[in-house]
Coordinates of C-alpha atoms and ligand atoms in Angstrom, one line a residue:
Chain A
M1 CA -15.1 -16.0 34.9
S2 CA -17.6 -17.0 32.2
N3 CA -20.1 -14.3 33.1
R4 CA -17.8 -11.5 32.3
F5 CA -18.0 -9.3 29.2
L6 CA -14.9 -10.8 27.7
S7 CA -13.4 -14.1 28.8
I8 CA -10.3 -15.7 27.5
E9 CA -10.2 -19.4 28.5
G10 CA -7.2 -21.7 28.4
L11 CA -5.7 -19.9 25.5
S12 CA -2.4 -21.2 24.1
K13 CA -0.4 -20.7 21.0
S14 CA 2.4 -22.9 19.7
Y15 CA 4.4 -23.0 16.5
P16 CA 6.0 -26.1 15.0
S17 CA 9.8 -25.9 15.3
K18 CA 12.8 -28.1 14.6
S19 CA 12.8 -29.4 18.2
G20 CA 9.1 -30.2 18.4
E21 CA 6.5 -27.6 19.4
L22 CA 7.5 -24.1 20.4
V23 CA 4.9 -23.0 23.0
V24 CA 4.7 -19.2 22.9
F25 CA 2.2 -19.0 25.7
E26 CA -0.2 -21.4 27.4
D27 CA -3.1 -21.6 29.7
V28 CA -3.9 -17.9 29.5
N29 CA -7.1 -17.0 31.3
I30 CA -8.3 -13.4 31.3
G31 CA -11.6 -11.9 32.3
I32 CA -12.5 -8.3 31.5
D33 CA -15.6 -6.4 32.5
K34 CA -17.6 -4.0 30.4
G35 CA -16.1 -0.6 30.4
E36 CA -12.8 -1.8 31.9
F37 CA -9.4 -0.5 30.7
V38 CA -6.9 -3.3 30.9
C39 CA -3.2 -3.0 30.0
I40 CA -0.9 -6.0 29.4
I41 CA 2.8 -5.8 30.0
G42 CA 5.5 -8.3 29.4
H43 CA 8.9 -8.7 27.8
S44 CA 9.3 -8.6 24.1
G45 CA 8.4 -11.9 22.4
C46 CA 6.2 -13.3 25.2
G47 CA 3.1 -13.3 22.9
K48 CA 1.2 -10.1 23.7
S49 CA 0.6 -9.2 20.1
T50 CA -0.5 -12.8 19.4
I51 CA -3.1 -12.6 22.2
L52 CA -4.3 -9.3 20.8
N53 CA -4.6 -10.7 17.3
V54 CA -6.5 -13.7 18.6
L55 CA -8.9 -11.3 20.3
A56 CA -9.2 -9.4 17.1
G57 CA -10.0 -12.6 15.2
L58 CA -7.0 -12.1 13.0
D59 CA -5.1 -15.1 14.4
T60 CA -6.3 -18.4 15.7
P61 CA -5.1 -20.0 19.0
S62 CA -3.7 -23.5 19.2
S63 CA -6.2 -24.2 22.0
G64 CA -8.6 -22.4 24.2
N65 CA -11.2 -19.9 23.2
V66 CA -12.4 -16.3 23.5
I67 CA -15.9 -15.4 24.3
M68 CA -17.2 -11.8 24.0
D69 CA -20.7 -10.9 25.0
G70 CA -21.7 -14.5 25.1
K71 CA -20.5 -15.3 21.6
E72 CA -17.3 -17.0 20.6
V73 CA -14.8 -15.0 18.7
S74 CA -14.1 -16.7 15.4
G75 CA -13.0 -14.0 13.0
P76 CA -12.6 -10.3 12.6
S77 CA -15.6 -8.1 13.5
L78 CA -16.5 -4.5 13.7
D79 CA -17.4 -5.2 17.3
R80 CA -13.7 -5.2 18.0
G81 CA -11.8 -2.1 16.8
V82 CA -8.0 -2.4 16.4
V83 CA -5.3 0.2 16.6
F84 CA -2.2 -1.3 15.2
Q85 CA 1.3 -0.3 16.3
N86 CA 2.2 1.2 12.9
Y87 CA -1.1 3.1 12.6
S88 CA -2.1 1.3 9.4
L89 CA -3.8 4.2 7.8
L90 CA -4.6 3.9 4.1
P91 CA -2.1 6.4 2.6
W92 CA -4.2 7.2 -0.5
L93 CA -7.1 8.5 1.6
T94 CA -7.2 11.8 3.5
T95 CA -7.5 12.0 7.3
L96 CA -11.3 12.4 7.0
Q97 CA -11.6 9.6 4.4
N98 CA -9.6 7.2 6.6
V99 CA -12.0 7.7 9.5
A100 CA -15.0 7.7 7.2
F101 CA -13.8 4.4 5.8
G102 CA -14.5 2.8 9.1
V103 CA -17.7 4.7 9.7
K104 CA -19.1 3.6 6.3
A105 CA -18.2 0.0 7.0
R106 CA -20.0 0.2 10.3
W107 CA -23.1 2.0 9.1
P108 CA -23.4 1.3 5.4
K109 CA -26.8 3.0 5.2
W110 CA -25.7 6.4 6.5
S111 CA -25.7 9.3 4.1
K112 CA -22.4 10.8 3.0
E113 CA -23.1 14.0 5.1
K114 CA -23.8 11.9 8.2
V115 CA -20.7 9.8 7.7
N116 CA -18.5 12.9 7.3
E117 CA -20.1 14.7 10.2
H118 CA -19.6 11.8 12.5
S119 CA -16.1 11.2 11.3
S120 CA -15.0 14.8 11.7
R121 CA -16.5 14.9 15.2
F122 CA -14.1 12.1 16.3
L123 CA -11.2 13.8 14.5
E124 CA -12.0 17.0 16.4
M125 CA -12.0 15.0 19.6
V126 CA -8.4 14.0 19.0
G127 CA -7.5 17.6 18.0
L128 CA -7.3 17.1 14.3
G129 CA -10.2 19.1 13.2
H130 CA -7.9 21.3 11.2
S131 CA -6.2 18.5 9.2
L132 CA -9.2 16.8 7.7
Q133 CA -8.0 17.0 4.1
K134 CA -4.4 16.1 4.7
K135 CA -2.9 12.8 3.6
P136 CA -1.2 10.6 6.2
S137 CA 2.1 11.3 4.6
E138 CA 1.6 15.0 5.5
L139 CA 1.1 14.2 9.1
S140 CA 3.5 13.6 11.9
G141 CA 3.7 10.2 13.7
G142 CA 1.7 11.5 16.6
M143 CA -1.0 12.9 14.3
R144 CA -1.2 9.6 12.3
Q145 CA -1.7 7.7 15.5
R146 CA -4.5 10.1 16.5
V147 CA -6.2 9.5 13.2
S148 CA -5.9 5.8 13.8
I149 CA -7.4 6.1 17.3
A150 CA -10.2 8.3 15.9
R151 CA -11.0 5.6 13.3
A152 CA -11.2 2.9 15.9
F153 CA -13.4 4.9 18.4
A154 CA -15.6 6.3 15.6
T155 CA -17.0 2.9 14.8
S156 CA -18.1 2.4 18.5
P157 CA -16.7 -1.1 18.8
K158 CA -17.7 -3.0 21.9
L159 CA -14.0 -3.8 22.5
L160 CA -11.0 -1.7 21.6
L161 CA -7.7 -3.4 21.0
L162 CA -4.6 -1.3 21.1
D163 CA -1.2 -2.8 20.2
E164 CA 1.5 -0.5 21.6
P165 CA -0.3 2.4 20.1
F166 CA 2.3 5.0 21.4
G167 CA 5.4 2.9 21.0
A168 CA 6.8 5.0 18.1
L169 CA 6.1 8.4 19.7
D170 CA 8.4 10.7 21.6
A171 CA 7.6 11.2 25.3
L172 CA 6.0 14.6 24.9
T173 CA 3.6 13.6 22.1
R174 CA 2.9 10.4 23.9
G175 CA 1.8 12.3 27.0
I176 CA -0.6 14.5 25.0
I177 CA -2.2 11.6 23.2
Q178 CA -2.5 9.5 26.4
E179 CA -4.5 12.3 27.9
E180 CA -6.7 12.5 24.8
L181 CA -7.2 8.7 25.0
I182 CA -8.4 9.1 28.6
K183 CA -10.7 11.9 27.6
I184 CA -12.4 9.9 24.8
W185 CA -12.5 6.8 26.9
A186 CA -14.2 8.7 29.7
E187 CA -16.8 10.0 27.1
T188 CA -17.4 6.7 25.4
H189 CA -16.9 4.2 28.2
Q190 CA -15.6 1.5 25.9
T191 CA -13.8 -1.6 27.0
V192 CA -10.1 -1.3 26.2
F193 CA -7.4 -4.0 26.0
M194 CA -4.0 -2.4 25.4
I195 CA -0.5 -3.6 25.1
T196 CA 2.3 -1.4 26.3
H197 CA 5.9 -1.5 27.3
D198 CA 5.7 1.7 29.4
V199 CA 4.9 1.1 33.1
D200 CA 4.0 4.8 33.6
E201 CA 1.6 4.7 30.7
A202 CA -0.1 1.6 32.0
I203 CA -0.6 3.1 35.5
L204 CA -2.0 6.3 34.1
L205 CA -4.5 4.6 31.9
A206 CA -5.5 1.2 33.3
D207 CA -7.9 -0.1 35.8
R208 CA -6.0 -3.3 35.8
I209 CA -2.5 -4.4 34.5
L210 CA -1.9 -7.9 33.4
L211 CA 1.7 -9.1 33.9
M212 CA 3.1 -11.8 31.6
T213 CA 6.1 -13.9 32.4
N214 CA 8.8 -14.3 29.8
G215 CA 8.3 -16.7 26.9
P216 CA 8.4 -19.4 25.8
Q217 CA 5.6 -20.9 27.7
A218 CA 4.6 -17.5 28.9
R219 CA 1.6 -17.0 31.2
V220 CA -0.4 -14.2 32.6
A221 CA 1.0 -14.4 36.1
E222 CA -0.6 -11.5 37.9
S223 CA -3.4 -9.1 37.5
V224 CA -2.6 -5.8 39.3
K225 CA -5.4 -3.5 40.3
I226 CA -4.7 0.2 39.9
S227 CA -6.7 1.8 42.6
I228 CA -5.6 5.4 42.0
P229 CA -8.9 7.4 41.7
R230 CA -9.9 8.9 38.4
P231 CA -9.8 11.4 36.7
R232 CA -6.0 10.9 36.6
S233 CA -3.5 13.3 35.0
R234 CA 0.1 12.8 34.4
A235 CA 1.0 15.7 36.6
E236 CA -1.1 14.7 39.5
I237 CA -0.7 10.9 39.8
I238 CA 3.1 11.2 40.4
E239 CA 2.2 13.1 43.6
T240 CA 0.2 10.1 45.0
P241 CA 2.1 7.7 47.2
A242 CA 0.2 4.8 45.7
Y243 CA 1.8 5.6 42.4
Y244 CA 5.2 4.7 43.6
K245 CA 4.1 1.6 45.3
I246 CA 2.5 0.3 42.2
R247 CA 5.3 1.4 40.0
N248 CA 7.9 -0.4 42.2
Y249 CA 5.8 -3.5 42.2
L250 CA 5.5 -3.6 38.4
V251 CA 9.2 -2.8 37.8
N252 CA 10.2 -5.5 40.2
F253 CA 8.0 -8.0 38.4
L254 CA 9.5 -7.1 35.1
V255 CA 13.1 -6.9 36.2
A256 CA 13.1 -10.0 38.4
R257 CA 10.1 -12.2 38.7
S258 CA 8.9 -12.3 35.1
G259 CA 12.0 -14.4 34.4
S260 CA 12.0 -16.6 37.5
L261 CA 8.3 -17.4 37.2
S262 CA 8.5 -18.4 33.5
G263 CA 8.3 -21.9 32.3
S264 CA 7.0 -23.2 35.7
S265 CA 3.7 -24.2 34.3
G266 CA 2.5 -26.4 37.1
S267 CA -1.2 -26.5 37.5
A268 CA -1.1 -24.5 40.8
A269 CA 1.2 -21.8 39.3
S270 CA -1.0 -21.3 36.3
E271 CA -3.6 -19.4 38.4
T272 CA -3.4 -15.6 37.7
R273 CA -2.9 -13.9 41.0
E274 CA -4.9 -10.8 41.8
V275 CA -2.8 -8.1 43.5
D276 CA -3.4 -4.6 44.8
P277 CA 0.1 -3.3 45.6
T278 CA -1.3 -0.4 47.6
L279 CA -2.7 -2.9 50.1
L280 CA 0.6 -4.7 50.6
S281 CA 2.8 -3.8 53.5
S282 CA 5.9 -2.0 52.3
D283 CA 8.3 -4.9 53.1
A284 CA 6.2 -7.0 50.8
D285 CA 6.5 -4.7 47.8
N286 CA 8.0 -7.5 45.8
G287 CA 4.7 -9.4 45.7
G288 CA 4.8 -11.0 49.1
E289 CA 6.7 -14.0 48.0
K290 CA 9.5 -14.9 50.3
D291 CA 11.5 -16.8 47.7
S292 CA 11.4 -14.0 45.1
V293 CA 14.7 -12.8 43.7
A294 CA 15.1 -9.2 44.8
P295 CA 13.2 -6.6 46.6
A296 CA 12.3 -3.5 44.7
Q297 CA 15.1 -1.1 44.6
P298 CA 14.7 2.6 44.0
R299 CA 17.6 2.3 41.6
A300 CA 15.7 -0.1 39.5
V301 CA 12.8 2.3 39.4
N302 CA 14.9 5.1 38.1
N303 CA 16.6 3.0 35.5
Y304 CA 13.7 1.3 34.0
Chain B
M1 CA 14.6 25.2 -9.5
A2 CA 13.1 27.6 -12.1
S3 CA 16.6 28.7 -13.1
L4 CA 17.6 25.1 -13.5
N5 CA 14.6 24.5 -15.8
V6 CA 15.5 27.6 -17.9
K7 CA 19.1 26.4 -18.2
A8 CA 17.9 23.0 -19.3
V9 CA 15.7 24.4 -22.0
I10 CA 18.5 26.6 -23.2
V11 CA 20.9 23.7 -23.4
S12 CA 18.3 21.6 -25.2
L13 CA 17.8 24.3 -27.8
L14 CA 21.5 24.6 -28.3
I15 CA 21.9 20.9 -28.8
L16 CA 19.0 20.9 -31.3
L17 CA 20.5 23.9 -33.2
V18 CA 24.0 22.4 -33.3
G19 CA 22.5 19.0 -34.4
L20 CA 20.4 20.5 -37.1
G21 CA 23.3 22.7 -38.2
V22 CA 25.7 19.8 -38.6
W23 CA 23.1 17.8 -40.4
E24 CA 22.4 20.7 -42.8
A25 CA 26.1 21.3 -43.4
L26 CA 26.9 17.7 -44.1
N27 CA 24.1 17.4 -46.6
Q28 CA 25.2 20.1 -49.0
P29 CA 25.1 18.7 -52.5
P30 CA 28.7 17.9 -53.5
A31 CA 30.3 20.6 -55.5
A32 CA 29.9 19.7 -59.2
S33 CA 33.7 19.7 -59.6
G34 CA 35.3 16.3 -60.2
E35 CA 34.2 13.6 -62.5
M36 CA 31.2 11.6 -61.8
T37 CA 31.7 8.2 -60.3
E38 CA 30.5 5.2 -62.2
Y39 CA 27.6 4.8 -59.9
E40 CA 26.6 8.4 -60.4
R41 CA 26.8 7.9 -64.1
L42 CA 24.6 4.9 -63.8
M43 CA 22.1 6.8 -61.8
G44 CA 22.0 9.4 -64.5
G45 CA 24.1 11.9 -62.5
A46 CA 21.1 12.9 -60.4
D47 CA 21.9 12.2 -56.8
Q48 CA 19.2 14.4 -55.4
E49 CA 16.9 11.5 -54.5
A50 CA 19.5 9.3 -53.0
R51 CA 20.8 11.6 -50.4
V52 CA 19.4 12.0 -47.0
P53 CA 17.6 15.4 -47.2
P54 CA 18.8 18.2 -45.0
P55 CA 16.6 19.4 -42.1
S56 CA 15.4 22.5 -43.9
Q57 CA 13.8 20.3 -46.6
V58 CA 12.3 18.0 -44.0
L59 CA 10.9 20.9 -42.0
S60 CA 9.3 22.5 -45.0
H61 CA 7.9 19.1 -46.0
A62 CA 6.6 18.7 -42.4
F63 CA 4.9 22.0 -42.7
D64 CA 3.2 21.0 -45.9
E65 CA 2.1 17.7 -44.5
L66 CA 0.8 19.2 -41.2
S67 CA -1.1 21.9 -42.9
D68 CA -3.4 19.3 -44.4
P69 CA -2.9 16.1 -42.3
F70 CA -6.2 14.5 -43.1
Y71 CA -6.4 14.6 -46.9
D72 CA -7.3 11.3 -48.6
A73 CA -6.4 10.8 -52.2
G74 CA -6.8 7.1 -52.6
P75 CA -5.3 4.1 -50.9
N76 CA -1.6 5.0 -51.5
D77 CA -1.9 8.7 -50.7
K78 CA -3.4 9.6 -47.4
G79 CA -2.4 12.4 -45.0
I80 CA -0.2 11.6 -42.1
G81 CA -3.0 12.4 -39.7
I82 CA -5.1 9.6 -41.2
Q83 CA -2.3 7.1 -41.0
L84 CA -1.5 8.0 -37.4
A85 CA -5.2 7.7 -36.5
Y86 CA -5.3 4.2 -38.0
S87 CA -2.2 3.2 -35.9
L88 CA -3.6 4.8 -32.8
Y89 CA -6.9 3.1 -33.2
R90 CA -5.2 -0.3 -33.5
V91 CA -2.9 0.4 -30.6
L92 CA -5.7 1.6 -28.3
T93 CA -8.1 -1.2 -29.2
G94 CA -5.4 -3.9 -28.6
F95 CA -4.2 -2.2 -25.5
I96 CA -7.6 -1.8 -23.9
A97 CA -8.6 -5.4 -24.7
A98 CA -5.3 -6.5 -23.1
A99 CA -6.0 -4.3 -20.1
L100 CA -9.5 -5.9 -19.7
V101 CA -7.9 -9.3 -19.6
A102 CA -4.6 -8.6 -17.9
I103 CA -5.8 -6.6 -14.9
P104 CA -8.5 -9.0 -13.6
L105 CA -6.3 -12.0 -14.4
G106 CA -3.4 -10.3 -12.6
F107 CA -5.7 -9.7 -9.6
L108 CA -6.5 -13.4 -9.5
I109 CA -2.9 -14.4 -9.8
G110 CA -1.8 -11.9 -7.2
M111 CA -4.5 -12.9 -4.7
S112 CA -4.2 -16.7 -5.1
P113 CA -0.9 -18.4 -4.7
L114 CA -2.5 -21.5 -6.3
M115 CA -3.3 -19.6 -9.5
Y116 CA 0.1 -18.0 -9.4
R117 CA 1.8 -21.3 -9.5
A118 CA -0.6 -22.8 -12.0
L119 CA -0.4 -20.0 -14.5
N120 CA 3.3 -19.1 -14.0
P121 CA 4.7 -21.7 -16.5
F122 CA 2.4 -20.4 -19.2
I123 CA 3.4 -16.8 -18.6
Q124 CA 7.0 -17.7 -18.6
V125 CA 6.8 -19.5 -21.9
L126 CA 4.5 -17.0 -23.7
R127 CA 6.1 -13.8 -22.5
P128 CA 9.4 -14.0 -24.4
I129 CA 7.8 -14.7 -27.7
S130 CA 8.3 -11.7 -30.1
P131 CA 4.8 -10.4 -30.7
L132 CA 5.4 -10.4 -34.5
A133 CA 6.0 -14.2 -34.4
W134 CA 2.3 -14.4 -33.8
M135 CA 1.5 -12.6 -37.0
P136 CA 1.4 -15.6 -39.4
L137 CA -0.7 -17.6 -37.0
A138 CA -3.0 -14.6 -36.4
L139 CA -3.4 -14.0 -40.1
F140 CA -4.3 -17.7 -40.7
V141 CA -6.8 -17.9 -37.8
I142 CA -8.4 -14.5 -38.0
K143 CA -8.1 -14.1 -41.8
D144 CA -8.1 -10.3 -41.5
S145 CA -5.0 -8.2 -41.5
E146 CA -6.6 -5.3 -39.5
Q147 CA -7.6 -7.6 -36.7
S148 CA -4.4 -9.5 -36.8
A149 CA -2.5 -6.3 -36.2
I150 CA -4.8 -5.6 -33.3
F151 CA -4.2 -9.1 -32.0
V152 CA -0.5 -8.6 -32.1
I153 CA -0.8 -5.4 -30.1
F154 CA -3.1 -7.2 -27.6
I155 CA -0.6 -10.0 -27.1
C156 CA 2.4 -7.7 -26.6
S157 CA 0.6 -5.4 -24.2
I158 CA -0.8 -8.1 -22.0
W159 CA 2.4 -9.2 -20.3
P160 CA 3.7 -6.1 -18.5
M161 CA 0.2 -5.3 -17.3
L162 CA -0.4 -8.9 -16.1
I163 CA 2.9 -9.2 -14.3
N164 CA 2.7 -5.8 -12.7
T165 CA -0.9 -6.2 -11.6
A166 CA -0.1 -9.6 -10.0
F167 CA 3.0 -8.2 -8.4
G168 CA 1.2 -5.1 -7.1
V169 CA -1.7 -7.1 -5.7
A170 CA 0.5 -9.7 -4.1
N171 CA 2.5 -7.1 -2.4
V172 CA -0.2 -5.0 -0.8
R173 CA 0.9 -4.4 2.8
K174 CA -0.6 -7.0 5.1
D175 CA -1.6 -4.2 7.5
W176 CA -4.0 -2.7 5.0
I177 CA -5.6 -6.1 4.4
R178 CA -6.0 -6.4 8.1
V179 CA -7.7 -3.0 8.2
A180 CA -10.2 -4.4 5.6
Q181 CA -10.6 -7.5 7.7
T182 CA -11.2 -5.8 10.9
H183 CA -13.8 -3.6 9.2
E184 CA -15.6 -6.7 7.9
L185 CA -15.2 -5.8 4.3
G186 CA -16.2 -8.6 1.9
A187 CA -13.9 -9.9 -0.8
L188 CA -15.3 -7.5 -3.5
K189 CA -15.1 -4.4 -1.3
T190 CA -11.6 -5.3 -0.1
A191 CA -10.6 -5.7 -3.8
F192 CA -12.0 -2.3 -4.8
L193 CA -11.5 -0.2 -1.7
V194 CA -8.1 -1.5 -0.5
I195 CA -6.2 -3.7 -3.0
L196 CA -7.0 -1.7 -6.1
P197 CA -5.9 1.7 -4.8
A198 CA -2.9 0.1 -3.1
A199 CA -1.8 -1.6 -6.2
A200 CA -2.8 1.1 -8.7
P201 CA 0.6 2.8 -9.0
T202 CA 2.2 -0.6 -9.9
I203 CA -0.6 -1.4 -12.3
L204 CA -0.2 1.9 -14.0
T205 CA 3.5 1.4 -14.4
G206 CA 2.7 -1.9 -16.2
M207 CA 0.2 0.0 -18.4
R208 CA 2.8 2.6 -19.2
I209 CA 5.3 -0.1 -20.2
S210 CA 2.6 -1.8 -22.3
I211 CA 1.6 1.2 -24.3
G212 CA 5.2 1.9 -25.0
I213 CA 5.8 -1.6 -26.4
A214 CA 2.5 -1.5 -28.3
W215 CA 3.6 1.7 -30.1
L216 CA 7.0 0.1 -30.9
V217 CA 5.3 -3.0 -32.3
I218 CA 2.5 -1.4 -34.3
V219 CA 5.1 0.2 -36.7
A220 CA 6.6 -3.2 -37.5
A221 CA 3.2 -4.9 -37.6
E222 CA 1.9 -2.4 -40.1
M223 CA 5.0 -2.8 -42.3
L224 CA 4.1 -6.5 -42.4
V225 CA 0.4 -6.3 -43.1
G226 CA 0.3 -3.1 -45.1
G227 CA -2.7 -1.1 -46.2
T228 CA -2.9 1.7 -43.7
G229 CA -1.2 3.0 -40.6
I230 CA 2.0 4.9 -39.9
G231 CA 4.1 1.7 -40.2
Y232 CA 2.8 1.1 -43.7
Y233 CA 3.3 4.8 -44.5
V234 CA 7.0 4.7 -43.6
W235 CA 7.5 1.7 -45.7
N236 CA 5.5 3.0 -48.6
E237 CA 7.4 6.3 -48.7
W238 CA 10.7 4.3 -48.6
N239 CA 9.5 2.5 -51.6
N240 CA 8.8 5.8 -53.2
L241 CA 12.3 6.9 -52.1
D242 CA 10.6 9.9 -50.5
L243 CA 13.1 10.3 -47.6
N244 CA 11.5 13.6 -46.6
S245 CA 8.4 11.8 -45.7
V246 CA 10.3 8.9 -44.1
I247 CA 12.2 11.2 -41.8
F248 CA 9.1 13.3 -41.1
S249 CA 7.1 10.2 -40.1
I250 CA 9.9 8.9 -37.9
L251 CA 9.6 12.2 -36.0
M252 CA 5.9 11.9 -35.8
I253 CA 6.1 8.3 -34.4
G254 CA 8.4 9.6 -31.7
L255 CA 6.1 12.5 -30.9
I256 CA 3.0 10.4 -30.6
G257 CA 4.8 7.8 -28.5
M258 CA 5.9 10.6 -26.2
L259 CA 2.3 11.8 -26.0
L260 CA 1.0 8.4 -25.2
D261 CA 3.5 8.1 -22.4
L262 CA 2.6 11.5 -21.1
V263 CA -1.1 10.6 -20.9
L264 CA -0.4 7.4 -18.9
G265 CA 2.2 9.3 -16.8
S266 CA -0.4 11.8 -15.7
L267 CA -2.9 9.0 -15.0
A268 CA -0.2 7.5 -12.8
K269 CA 0.2 10.7 -11.0
L270 CA -3.5 10.6 -10.1
V271 CA -3.3 7.3 -8.3
K272 CA 0.1 7.8 -6.8
Y273 CA 0.3 8.0 -3.0
E274 CA 3.1 8.4 -0.5
E275 CA 3.5 6.1 2.4
Ligands
ATP1 N1 4.9 -17.6 12.4 C1 5.6 -17.8 13.5 N2 6.4 -18.9 13.6 C2 7.1 -19.2 14.7 N3 7.1 -18.4 15.8 C3 6.4 -17.2 15.7 C4 5.6 -16.9 14.6 N4 5.0 -15.7 14.8 C5 5.4 -15.4 16.1 N5 6.2 -16.3 16.6 C6 6.8 -16.2 18.0 O1 5.8 -15.9 18.9 C7 6.3 -15.1 19.9 C8 5.3 -14.0 20.3 O2 5.2 -13.0 19.3 P1 4.4 -11.7 19.6 O3 4.6 -10.8 18.4 O4 3.1 -12.0 20.1 O5 5.3 -11.1 20.8 P2 5.0 -9.7 21.6 O6 4.8 -10.1 23.0 O7 4.0 -8.9 20.9 O8 6.4 -9.0 21.4 P3 6.8 -7.5 21.3 O9 6.6 -6.9 22.6 O10 8.2 -7.5 20.8 O11 5.8 -6.9 20.3 C9 7.6 -14.6 19.5 O12 8.6 -15.2 20.3 C10 7.8 -15.1 18.1 O13 9.1 -15.6 17.9
MG2 MG1 4.0 -7.1 19.7

């Protein structure tokens, strides 16, 4: 674990509450390799954003530590770019200036021309080459999110942290930006850690999906490998049989097992299980646990 | 939209004409018919000076004054332009000095909860004091009427700017601060690149309120300290019973006040942003 690009070791977060400590999550261990795209899924309130903020250096854990590239994370850094759920663009700056804001911070010695040239290149990558001089208030939600993605990628961080970046977008726009994200990621080969609520989105984008149990005392219960070959496109992956196998597995976890596994923080249970749903025999779709609550139902898939 | 504007202008002009007409009509000298009252007899029968002059007179007087606003014929006879310039000079000096103190201090208070708590009691006690109440103390300490007037402007302009700056700075969205943090901006860069532009509209609102108050206060302050300035001018003309000049200078005070507000309003537009 410790020789990976990013390793999160024994992380926990608790808040003081009336009835003693409220443990949001505990004993979270995650290892991520360089260039890997990892998504994390879990029910609302289980602590995903908190983990991401700890990785960003914006929040401190109650215990445990985060080591990136051999160095302990102790505060915010340009090595870790963040795309916040609400875009967080600076509204008084134009699109170009917003991206240049990051670029200037990253390379303070660059000339103005170089900064602008570099920034507009990334804005063109996300299809906003024609809106360089617009203010965020003149952009649609999807366009703002693309600016925010361009800002994060333009600073070439070693690790990209995305907190539900497409949560506020309609399905159509989301699809377009997801494909753009894959394109940039393929070009830049950055390491990405992304929170999402959308199972399909996670399968499309991720090499690995981390599944969290419900809080309080949430844990990362499983790490699901997505073996569908790349390049993937929205239209094509739904044709592959592996897609449904993975999807059923994930939905089953979210619907049934995320609840039943929660709170059981025995030392044996705290290990994160590594799973590849495509290798499971079909009657073991539910994760191969005999005592699990319900097998995956097609109905559940359609409703989720 | 344009037609609405045109209509508004027409209505404004109508109101102006009707207002002036009524004023003019009400101010016709009384027909010299009946007997003089005792008062009129005491005043020598000449009521010309005691009546509020009609607008036609005020306007022709205004025209005279404005055709040579900067004449200077001794300490008690200066053009309206010179008097307004004195007042503007005092207001702007006091206002700028106040801004130089209030904005950095407001930043400090807005960024540090400790300083906010520590300074809040002083602000709460000092703020409600009428600026003119400082005048005797200022005259005693500074021993100069000019500078005392400027000090009074300083003290009355400082509060709205201080409070608005602190409020604006304290309420900068946490997300934007996080953007600065994740880009490793230092304290100074965060202050100038993120907090200042984010709080600028609120700060400018404070400045606009301040300059309005300063312009209100300068008239009263100059009536007190005398010598020069539009406030002194109004009082002096009242002593001369020259009501034409009194009314004319009242109008000028309003006009300059509006211009000051317009200038700060257009500055505010420059820093305004939409979320
Ligand atoms: N300052 C705080 N004091 C007490 N509890 C807190 C505080 N901040 C967060 N929490 C708790 O921590 C838990 C995790 O919050 P977090 O924002 O990380 O959830 P999340 O998994 O990102 O949820 P969502 O999917 O809804 O964004 C929540 O249950 C919340 O109640
Ligand atoms: Mg969250």
